[in-house]
mmCIF file with all atom_site columns, C-alpha atoms and ligand atoms in Angstrom:
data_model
loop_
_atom_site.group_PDB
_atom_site.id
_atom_site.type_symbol
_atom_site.label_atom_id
_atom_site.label_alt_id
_atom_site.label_comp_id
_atom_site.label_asym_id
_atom_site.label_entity_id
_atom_site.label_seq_id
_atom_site.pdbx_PDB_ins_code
_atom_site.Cartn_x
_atom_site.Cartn_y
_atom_site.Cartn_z
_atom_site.occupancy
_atom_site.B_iso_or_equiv
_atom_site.pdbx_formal_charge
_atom_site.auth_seq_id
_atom_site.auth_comp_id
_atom_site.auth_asym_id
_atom_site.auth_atom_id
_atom_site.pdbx_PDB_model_num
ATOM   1   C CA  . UNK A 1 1   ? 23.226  -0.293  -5.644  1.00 79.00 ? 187 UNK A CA  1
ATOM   2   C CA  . UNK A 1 2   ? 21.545  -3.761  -4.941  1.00 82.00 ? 188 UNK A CA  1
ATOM   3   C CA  . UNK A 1 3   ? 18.102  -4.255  -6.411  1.00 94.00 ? 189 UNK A CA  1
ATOM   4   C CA  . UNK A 1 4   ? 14.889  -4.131  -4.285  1.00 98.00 ? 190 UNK A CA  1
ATOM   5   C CA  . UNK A 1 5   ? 11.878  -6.168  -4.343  1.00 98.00 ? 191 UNK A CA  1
ATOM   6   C CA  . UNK A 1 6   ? 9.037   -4.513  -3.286  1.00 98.00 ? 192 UNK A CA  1
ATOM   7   C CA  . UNK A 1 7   ? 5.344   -5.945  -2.511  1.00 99.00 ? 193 UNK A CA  1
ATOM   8   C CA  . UNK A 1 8   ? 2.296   -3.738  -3.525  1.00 99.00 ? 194 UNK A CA  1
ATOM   9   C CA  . UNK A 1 9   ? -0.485  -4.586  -1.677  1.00 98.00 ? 195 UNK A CA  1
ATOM   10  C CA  . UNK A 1 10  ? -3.639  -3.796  -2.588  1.00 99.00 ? 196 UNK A CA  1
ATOM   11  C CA  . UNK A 1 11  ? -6.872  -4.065  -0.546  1.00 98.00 ? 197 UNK A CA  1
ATOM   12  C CA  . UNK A 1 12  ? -10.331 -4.608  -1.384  1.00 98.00 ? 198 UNK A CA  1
ATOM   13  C CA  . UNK A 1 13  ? -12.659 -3.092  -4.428  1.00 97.00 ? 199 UNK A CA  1
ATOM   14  C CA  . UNK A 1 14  ? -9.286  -1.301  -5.290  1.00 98.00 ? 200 UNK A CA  1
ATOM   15  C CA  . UNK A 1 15  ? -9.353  -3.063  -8.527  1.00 97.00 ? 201 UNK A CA  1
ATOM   16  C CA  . UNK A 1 16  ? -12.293 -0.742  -9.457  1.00 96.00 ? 202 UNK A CA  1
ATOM   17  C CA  . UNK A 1 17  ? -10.496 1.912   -9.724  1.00 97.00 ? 203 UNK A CA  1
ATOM   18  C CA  . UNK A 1 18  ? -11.026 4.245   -12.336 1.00 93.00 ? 204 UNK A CA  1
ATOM   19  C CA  . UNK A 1 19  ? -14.421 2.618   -12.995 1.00 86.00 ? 205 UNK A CA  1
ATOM   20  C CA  . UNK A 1 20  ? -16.860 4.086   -9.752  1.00 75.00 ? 206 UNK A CA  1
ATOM   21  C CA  . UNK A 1 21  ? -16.016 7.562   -7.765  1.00 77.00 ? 207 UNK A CA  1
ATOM   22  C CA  . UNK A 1 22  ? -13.513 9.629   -9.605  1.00 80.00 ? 208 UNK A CA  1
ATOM   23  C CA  . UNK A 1 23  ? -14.326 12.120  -7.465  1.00 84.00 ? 209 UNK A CA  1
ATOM   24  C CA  . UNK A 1 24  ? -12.865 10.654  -4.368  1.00 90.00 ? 210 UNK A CA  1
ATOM   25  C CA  . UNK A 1 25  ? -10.535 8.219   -5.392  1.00 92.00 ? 211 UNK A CA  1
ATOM   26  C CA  . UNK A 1 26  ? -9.548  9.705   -8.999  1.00 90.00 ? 212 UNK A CA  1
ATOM   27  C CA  . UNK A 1 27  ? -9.416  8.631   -12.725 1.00 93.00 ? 213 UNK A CA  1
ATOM   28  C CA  . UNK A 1 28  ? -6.551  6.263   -12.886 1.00 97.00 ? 214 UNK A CA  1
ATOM   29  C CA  . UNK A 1 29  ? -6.938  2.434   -13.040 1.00 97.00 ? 215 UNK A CA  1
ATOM   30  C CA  . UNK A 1 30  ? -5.327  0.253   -11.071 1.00 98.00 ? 216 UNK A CA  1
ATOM   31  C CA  . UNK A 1 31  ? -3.439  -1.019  -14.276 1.00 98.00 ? 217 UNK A CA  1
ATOM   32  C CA  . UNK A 1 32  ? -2.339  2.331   -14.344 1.00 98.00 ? 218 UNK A CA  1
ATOM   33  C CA  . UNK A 1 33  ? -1.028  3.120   -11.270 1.00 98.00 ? 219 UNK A CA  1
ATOM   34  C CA  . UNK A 1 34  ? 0.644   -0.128  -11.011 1.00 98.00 ? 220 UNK A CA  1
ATOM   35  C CA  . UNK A 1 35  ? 2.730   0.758   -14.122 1.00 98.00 ? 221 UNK A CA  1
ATOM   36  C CA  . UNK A 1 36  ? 3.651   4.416   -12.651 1.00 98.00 ? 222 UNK A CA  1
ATOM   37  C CA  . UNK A 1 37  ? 4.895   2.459   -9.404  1.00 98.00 ? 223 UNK A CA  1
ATOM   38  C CA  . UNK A 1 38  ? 6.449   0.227   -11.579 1.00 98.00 ? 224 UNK A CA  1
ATOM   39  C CA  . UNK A 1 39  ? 8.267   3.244   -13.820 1.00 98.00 ? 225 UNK A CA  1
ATOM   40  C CA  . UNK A 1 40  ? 8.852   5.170   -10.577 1.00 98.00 ? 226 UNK A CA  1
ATOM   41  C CA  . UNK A 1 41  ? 10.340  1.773   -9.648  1.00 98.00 ? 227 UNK A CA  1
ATOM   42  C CA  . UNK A 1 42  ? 13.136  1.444   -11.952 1.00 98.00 ? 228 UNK A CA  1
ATOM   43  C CA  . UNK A 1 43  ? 14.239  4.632   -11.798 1.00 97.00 ? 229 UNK A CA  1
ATOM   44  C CA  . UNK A 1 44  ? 15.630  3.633   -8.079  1.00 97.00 ? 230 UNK A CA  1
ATOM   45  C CA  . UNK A 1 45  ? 16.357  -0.013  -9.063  1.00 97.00 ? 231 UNK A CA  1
ATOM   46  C CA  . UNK A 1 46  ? 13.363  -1.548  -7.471  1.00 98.00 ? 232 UNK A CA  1
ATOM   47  C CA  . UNK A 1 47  ? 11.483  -4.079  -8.889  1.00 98.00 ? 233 UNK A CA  1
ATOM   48  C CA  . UNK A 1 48  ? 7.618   -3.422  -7.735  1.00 98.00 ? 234 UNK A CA  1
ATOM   49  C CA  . UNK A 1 49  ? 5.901   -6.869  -7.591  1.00 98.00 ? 235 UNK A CA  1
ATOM   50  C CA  . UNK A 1 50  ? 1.803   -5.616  -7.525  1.00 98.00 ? 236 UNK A CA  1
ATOM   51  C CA  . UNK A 1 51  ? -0.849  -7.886  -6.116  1.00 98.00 ? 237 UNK A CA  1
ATOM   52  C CA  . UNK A 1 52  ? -4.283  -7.087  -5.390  1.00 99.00 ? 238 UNK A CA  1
ATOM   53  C CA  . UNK A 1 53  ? -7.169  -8.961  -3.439  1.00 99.00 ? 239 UNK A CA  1
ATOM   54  C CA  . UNK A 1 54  ? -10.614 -8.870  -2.063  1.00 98.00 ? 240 UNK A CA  1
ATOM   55  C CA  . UNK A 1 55  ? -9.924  -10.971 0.538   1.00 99.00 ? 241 UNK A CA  1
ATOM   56  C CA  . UNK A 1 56  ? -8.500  -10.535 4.130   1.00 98.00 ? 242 UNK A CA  1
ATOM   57  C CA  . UNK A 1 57  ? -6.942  -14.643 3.981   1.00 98.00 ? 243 UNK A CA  1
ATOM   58  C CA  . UNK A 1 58  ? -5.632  -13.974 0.999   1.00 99.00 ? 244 UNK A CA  1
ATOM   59  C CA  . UNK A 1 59  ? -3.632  -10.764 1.802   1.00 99.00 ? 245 UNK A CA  1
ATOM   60  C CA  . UNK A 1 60  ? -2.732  -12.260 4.687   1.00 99.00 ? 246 UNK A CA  1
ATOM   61  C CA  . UNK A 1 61  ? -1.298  -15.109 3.082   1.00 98.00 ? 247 UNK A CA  1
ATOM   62  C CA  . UNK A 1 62  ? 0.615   -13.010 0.634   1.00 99.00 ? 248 UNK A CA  1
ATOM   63  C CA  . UNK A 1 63  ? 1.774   -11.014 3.752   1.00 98.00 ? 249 UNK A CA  1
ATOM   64  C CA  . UNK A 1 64  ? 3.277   -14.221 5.270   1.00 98.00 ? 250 UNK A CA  1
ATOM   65  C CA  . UNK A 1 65  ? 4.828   -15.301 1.693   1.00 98.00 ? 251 UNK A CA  1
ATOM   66  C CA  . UNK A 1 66  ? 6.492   -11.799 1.757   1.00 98.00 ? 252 UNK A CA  1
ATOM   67  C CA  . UNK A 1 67  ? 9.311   -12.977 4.106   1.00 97.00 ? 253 UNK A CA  1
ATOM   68  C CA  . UNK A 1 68  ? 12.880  -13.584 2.395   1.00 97.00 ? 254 UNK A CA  1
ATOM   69  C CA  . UNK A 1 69  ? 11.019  -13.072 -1.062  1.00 98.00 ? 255 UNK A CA  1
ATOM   70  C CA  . UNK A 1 70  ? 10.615  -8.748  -0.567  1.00 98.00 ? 256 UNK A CA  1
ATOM   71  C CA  . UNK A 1 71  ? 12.829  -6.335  1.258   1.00 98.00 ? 257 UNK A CA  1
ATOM   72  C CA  . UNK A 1 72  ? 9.579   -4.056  2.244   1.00 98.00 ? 258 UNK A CA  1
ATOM   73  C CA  . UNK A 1 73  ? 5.904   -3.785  1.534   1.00 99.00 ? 259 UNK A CA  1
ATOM   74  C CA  . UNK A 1 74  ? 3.822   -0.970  0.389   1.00 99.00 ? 260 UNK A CA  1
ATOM   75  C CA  . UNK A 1 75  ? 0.018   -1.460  1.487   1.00 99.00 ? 261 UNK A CA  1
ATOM   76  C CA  . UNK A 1 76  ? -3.342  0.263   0.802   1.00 99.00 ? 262 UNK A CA  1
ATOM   77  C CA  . UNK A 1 77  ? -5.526  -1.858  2.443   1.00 99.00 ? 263 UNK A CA  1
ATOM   78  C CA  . UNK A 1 78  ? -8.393  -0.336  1.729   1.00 98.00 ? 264 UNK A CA  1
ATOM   79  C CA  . UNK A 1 79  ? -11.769 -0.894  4.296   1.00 98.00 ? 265 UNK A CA  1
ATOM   80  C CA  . UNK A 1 80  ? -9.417  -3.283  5.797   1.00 99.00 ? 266 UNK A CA  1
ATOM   81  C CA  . UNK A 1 81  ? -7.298  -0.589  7.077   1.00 99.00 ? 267 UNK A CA  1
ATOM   82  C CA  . UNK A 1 82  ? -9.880  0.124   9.695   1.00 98.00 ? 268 UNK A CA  1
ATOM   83  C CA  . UNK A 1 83  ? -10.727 -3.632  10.892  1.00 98.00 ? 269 UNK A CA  1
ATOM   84  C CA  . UNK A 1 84  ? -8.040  -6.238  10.284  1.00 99.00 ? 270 UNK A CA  1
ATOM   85  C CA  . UNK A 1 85  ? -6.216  -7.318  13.409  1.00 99.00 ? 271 UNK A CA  1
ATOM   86  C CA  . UNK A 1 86  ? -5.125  -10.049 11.376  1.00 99.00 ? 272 UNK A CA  1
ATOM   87  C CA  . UNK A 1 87  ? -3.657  -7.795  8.834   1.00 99.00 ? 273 UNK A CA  1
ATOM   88  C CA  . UNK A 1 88  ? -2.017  -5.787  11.020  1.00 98.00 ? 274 UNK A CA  1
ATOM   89  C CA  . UNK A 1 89  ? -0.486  -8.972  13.492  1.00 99.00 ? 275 UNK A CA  1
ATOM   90  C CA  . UNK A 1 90  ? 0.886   -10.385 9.584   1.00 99.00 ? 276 UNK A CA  1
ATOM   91  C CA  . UNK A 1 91  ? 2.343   -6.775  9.193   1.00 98.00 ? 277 UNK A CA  1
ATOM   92  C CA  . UNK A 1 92  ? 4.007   -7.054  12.754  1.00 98.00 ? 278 UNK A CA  1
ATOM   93  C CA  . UNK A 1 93  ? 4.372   -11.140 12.085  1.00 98.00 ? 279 UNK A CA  1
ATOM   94  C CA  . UNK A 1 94  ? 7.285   -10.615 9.293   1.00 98.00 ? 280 UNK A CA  1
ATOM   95  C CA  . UNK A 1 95  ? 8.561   -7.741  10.658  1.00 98.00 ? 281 UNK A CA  1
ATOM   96  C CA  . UNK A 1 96  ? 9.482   -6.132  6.990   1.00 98.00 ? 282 UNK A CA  1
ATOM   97  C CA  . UNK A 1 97  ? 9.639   -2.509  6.697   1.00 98.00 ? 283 UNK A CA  1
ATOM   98  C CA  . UNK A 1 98  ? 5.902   -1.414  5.312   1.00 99.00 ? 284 UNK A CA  1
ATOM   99  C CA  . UNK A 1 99  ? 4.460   1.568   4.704   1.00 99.00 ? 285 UNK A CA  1
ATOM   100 C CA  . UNK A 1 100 ? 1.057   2.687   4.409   1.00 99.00 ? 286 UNK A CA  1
ATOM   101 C CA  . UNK A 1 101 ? -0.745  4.797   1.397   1.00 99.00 ? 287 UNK A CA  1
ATOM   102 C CA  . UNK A 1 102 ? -4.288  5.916   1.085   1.00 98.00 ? 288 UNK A CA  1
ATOM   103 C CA  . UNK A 1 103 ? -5.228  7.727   -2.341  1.00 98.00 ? 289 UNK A CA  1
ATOM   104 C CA  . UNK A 1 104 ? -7.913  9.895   -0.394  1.00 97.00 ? 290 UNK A CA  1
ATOM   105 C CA  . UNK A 1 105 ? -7.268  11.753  3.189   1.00 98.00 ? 291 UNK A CA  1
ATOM   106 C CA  . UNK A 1 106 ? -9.041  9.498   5.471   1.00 98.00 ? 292 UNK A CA  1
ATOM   107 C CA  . UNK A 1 107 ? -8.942  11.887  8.714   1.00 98.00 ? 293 UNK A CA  1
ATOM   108 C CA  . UNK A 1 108 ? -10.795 14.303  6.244   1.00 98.00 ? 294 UNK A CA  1
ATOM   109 C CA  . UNK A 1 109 ? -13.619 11.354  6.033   1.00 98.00 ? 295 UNK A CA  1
ATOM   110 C CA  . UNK A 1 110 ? -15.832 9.579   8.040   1.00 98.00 ? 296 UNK A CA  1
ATOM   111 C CA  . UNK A 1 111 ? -14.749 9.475   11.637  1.00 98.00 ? 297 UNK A CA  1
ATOM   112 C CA  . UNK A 1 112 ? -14.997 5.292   11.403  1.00 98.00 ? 298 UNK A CA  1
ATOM   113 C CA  . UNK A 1 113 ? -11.801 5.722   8.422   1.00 98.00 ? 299 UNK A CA  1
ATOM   114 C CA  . UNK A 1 114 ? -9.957  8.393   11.493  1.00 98.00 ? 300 UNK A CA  1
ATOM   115 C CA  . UNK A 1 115 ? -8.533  4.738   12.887  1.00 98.00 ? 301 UNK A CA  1
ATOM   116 C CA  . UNK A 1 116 ? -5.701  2.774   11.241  1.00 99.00 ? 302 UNK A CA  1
ATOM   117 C CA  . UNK A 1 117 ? -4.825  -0.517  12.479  1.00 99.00 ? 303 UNK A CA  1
ATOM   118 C CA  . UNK A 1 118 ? -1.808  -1.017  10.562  1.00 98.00 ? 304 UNK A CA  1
ATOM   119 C CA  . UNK A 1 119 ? -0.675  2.334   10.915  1.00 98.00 ? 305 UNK A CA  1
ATOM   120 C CA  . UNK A 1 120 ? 1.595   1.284   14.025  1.00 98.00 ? 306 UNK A CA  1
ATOM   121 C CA  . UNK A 1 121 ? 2.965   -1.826  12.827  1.00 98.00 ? 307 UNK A CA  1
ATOM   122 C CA  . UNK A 1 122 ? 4.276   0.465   9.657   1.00 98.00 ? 308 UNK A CA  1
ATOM   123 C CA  . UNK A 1 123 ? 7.153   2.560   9.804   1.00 98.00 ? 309 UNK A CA  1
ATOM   124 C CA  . UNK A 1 124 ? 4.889   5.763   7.872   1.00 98.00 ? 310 UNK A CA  1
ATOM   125 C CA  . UNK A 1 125 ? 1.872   6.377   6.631   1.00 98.00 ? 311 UNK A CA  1
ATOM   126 C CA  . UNK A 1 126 ? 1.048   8.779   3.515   1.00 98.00 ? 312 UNK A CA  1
ATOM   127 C CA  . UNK A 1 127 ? -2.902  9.829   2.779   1.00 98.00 ? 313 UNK A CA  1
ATOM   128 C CA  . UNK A 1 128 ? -4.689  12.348  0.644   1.00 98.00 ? 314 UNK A CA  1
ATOM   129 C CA  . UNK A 1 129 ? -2.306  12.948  -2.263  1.00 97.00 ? 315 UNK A CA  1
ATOM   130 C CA  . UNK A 1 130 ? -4.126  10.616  -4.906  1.00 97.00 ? 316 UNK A CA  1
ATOM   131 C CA  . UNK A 1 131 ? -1.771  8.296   -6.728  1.00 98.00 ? 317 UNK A CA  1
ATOM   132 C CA  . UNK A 1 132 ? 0.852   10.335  -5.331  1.00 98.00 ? 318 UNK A CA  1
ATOM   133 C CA  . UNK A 1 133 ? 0.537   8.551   -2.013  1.00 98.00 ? 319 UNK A CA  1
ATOM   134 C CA  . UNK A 1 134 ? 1.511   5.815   -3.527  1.00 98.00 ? 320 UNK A CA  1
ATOM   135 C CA  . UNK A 1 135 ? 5.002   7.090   -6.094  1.00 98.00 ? 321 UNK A CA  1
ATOM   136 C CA  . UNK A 1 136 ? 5.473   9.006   -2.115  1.00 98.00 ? 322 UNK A CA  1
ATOM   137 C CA  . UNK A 1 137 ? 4.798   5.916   -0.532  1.00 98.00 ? 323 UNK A CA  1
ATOM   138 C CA  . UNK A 1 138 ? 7.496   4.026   -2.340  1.00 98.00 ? 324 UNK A CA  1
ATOM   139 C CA  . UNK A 1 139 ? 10.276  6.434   -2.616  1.00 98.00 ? 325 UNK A CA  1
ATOM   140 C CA  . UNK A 1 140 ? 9.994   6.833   1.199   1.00 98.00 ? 326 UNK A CA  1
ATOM   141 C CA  . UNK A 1 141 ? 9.887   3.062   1.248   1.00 98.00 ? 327 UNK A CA  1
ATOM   142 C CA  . UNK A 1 142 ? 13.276  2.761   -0.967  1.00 98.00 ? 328 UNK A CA  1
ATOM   143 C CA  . UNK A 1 143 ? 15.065  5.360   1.254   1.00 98.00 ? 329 UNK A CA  1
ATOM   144 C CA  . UNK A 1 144 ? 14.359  4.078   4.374   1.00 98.00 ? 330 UNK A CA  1
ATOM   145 C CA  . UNK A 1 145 ? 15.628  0.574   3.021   1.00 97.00 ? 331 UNK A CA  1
ATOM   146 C CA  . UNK A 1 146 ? 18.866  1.981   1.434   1.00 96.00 ? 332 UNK A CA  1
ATOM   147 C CA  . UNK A 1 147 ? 19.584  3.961   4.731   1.00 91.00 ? 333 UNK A CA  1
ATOM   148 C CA  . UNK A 1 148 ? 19.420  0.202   6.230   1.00 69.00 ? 334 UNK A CA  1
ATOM   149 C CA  . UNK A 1 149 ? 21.940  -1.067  3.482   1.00 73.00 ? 335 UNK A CA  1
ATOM   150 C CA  . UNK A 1 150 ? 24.430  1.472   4.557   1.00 63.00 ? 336 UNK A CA  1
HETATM 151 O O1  . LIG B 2 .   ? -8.222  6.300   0.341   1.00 95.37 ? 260 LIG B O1  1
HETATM 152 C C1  . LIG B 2 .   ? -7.897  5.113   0.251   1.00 95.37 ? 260 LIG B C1  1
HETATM 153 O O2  . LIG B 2 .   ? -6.963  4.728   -0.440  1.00 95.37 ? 260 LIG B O2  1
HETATM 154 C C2  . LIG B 2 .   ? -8.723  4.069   1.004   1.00 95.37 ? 260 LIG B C2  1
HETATM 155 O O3  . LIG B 2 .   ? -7.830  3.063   1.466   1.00 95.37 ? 260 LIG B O3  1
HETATM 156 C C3  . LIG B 2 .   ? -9.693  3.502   -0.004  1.00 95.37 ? 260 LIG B C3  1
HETATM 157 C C4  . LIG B 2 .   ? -10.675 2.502   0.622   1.00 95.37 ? 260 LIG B C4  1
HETATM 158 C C5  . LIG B 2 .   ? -11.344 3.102   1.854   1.00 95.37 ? 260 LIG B C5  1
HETATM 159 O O4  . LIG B 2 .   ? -12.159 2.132   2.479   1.00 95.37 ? 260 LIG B O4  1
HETATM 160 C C6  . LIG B 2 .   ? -10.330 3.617   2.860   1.00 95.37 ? 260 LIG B C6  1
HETATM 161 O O5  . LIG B 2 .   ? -11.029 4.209   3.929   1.00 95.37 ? 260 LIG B O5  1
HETATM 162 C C7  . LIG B 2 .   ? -9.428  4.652   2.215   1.00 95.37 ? 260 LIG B C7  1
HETATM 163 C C8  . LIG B 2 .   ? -11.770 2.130   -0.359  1.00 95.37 ? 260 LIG B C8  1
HETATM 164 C C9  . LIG B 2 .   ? -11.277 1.625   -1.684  1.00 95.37 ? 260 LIG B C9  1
HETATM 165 C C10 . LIG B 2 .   ? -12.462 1.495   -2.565  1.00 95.37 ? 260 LIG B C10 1
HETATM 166 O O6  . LIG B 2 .   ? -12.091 1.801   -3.885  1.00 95.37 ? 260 LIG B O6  1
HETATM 167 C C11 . LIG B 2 .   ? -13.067 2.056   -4.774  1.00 95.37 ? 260 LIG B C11 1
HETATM 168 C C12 . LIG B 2 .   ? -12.654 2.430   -6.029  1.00 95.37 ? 260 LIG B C12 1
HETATM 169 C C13 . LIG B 2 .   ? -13.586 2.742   -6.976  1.00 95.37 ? 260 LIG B C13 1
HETATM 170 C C14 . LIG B 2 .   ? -14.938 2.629   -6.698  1.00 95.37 ? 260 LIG B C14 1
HETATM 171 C C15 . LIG B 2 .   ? -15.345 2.238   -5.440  1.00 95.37 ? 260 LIG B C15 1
HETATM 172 C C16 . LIG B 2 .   ? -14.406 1.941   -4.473  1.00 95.37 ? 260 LIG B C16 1
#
């Protein structure tokens, strides 16, 4: 079984996580979930590569810097999610299999949150499970690229 590299992407105010609104977003850090992705991870022989920014350039850059460097990329883009073109053309841009998480269920919120742009430039999208969108996230991730290595 080759090893995988895998991108985490994660969008803005993300990184205060754990610190503001348990209620809707939950009690983990993102520390923390980084190191269950990174557990869940090696138990499939993926190596999960976490980056997180506040800024739309930045992801974008990393986006672009994902090609020949990661197999796939697993994104919560956070408030991006709902207003980055440029997100999603990078997405579509390097063409590497991504898939979408969201820790709350954002067709459950505010009807502005109802509209993903990146949602069809990503082969699935997982929402509402917590930090289980994200361990979901990346085992669906890992099996669609394995099916690929086939
Ligand atoms: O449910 C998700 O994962 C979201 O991507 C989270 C975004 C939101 O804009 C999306 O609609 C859905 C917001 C992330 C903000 O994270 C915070 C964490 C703690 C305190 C405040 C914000």
């Amino acid at each position: 079984m080759q090893p995988l590299i895998i991108l985490v992407l994660h969008g803005p105010n993300l990184n205060l996580l754990g610190q503001r609104e348990p209620g809707i977003y939950g009690s983990l850090t993102l520390e923390e979930i980084n190191r269950l992705l990174q557990a869940e991870g090696q138990k499939v022989n993926a190596q999960v590569v976490p980056v997180q920014s506040n800024h739309e350039g930045i992801l974008v850059d990393t986006i672009h810097g994902a090609l020949g460097q990661y197999q796939g990329i697993l994104i919560n883009a956070g408030a991006y999610t709902h207003t980055s073109v440029a997100l999603r053309d990078a997405i579509a841009a390097v063409n590497l299999p991504t898939v979408e998480v969201h820790l709350s269920n954002i067709y459950r919120r505010e009807e502005f949150r109802h509209h993903s742009y990146i949602a069809p430039v990503a082969i699935g999208q997982i929402s509402g499970f917590g930090v289980q969108s994200y361990l979901l996230g990346l085992q669906a991730l890992v099996h669609h690229l394995r099916k690929d290595e086939a």
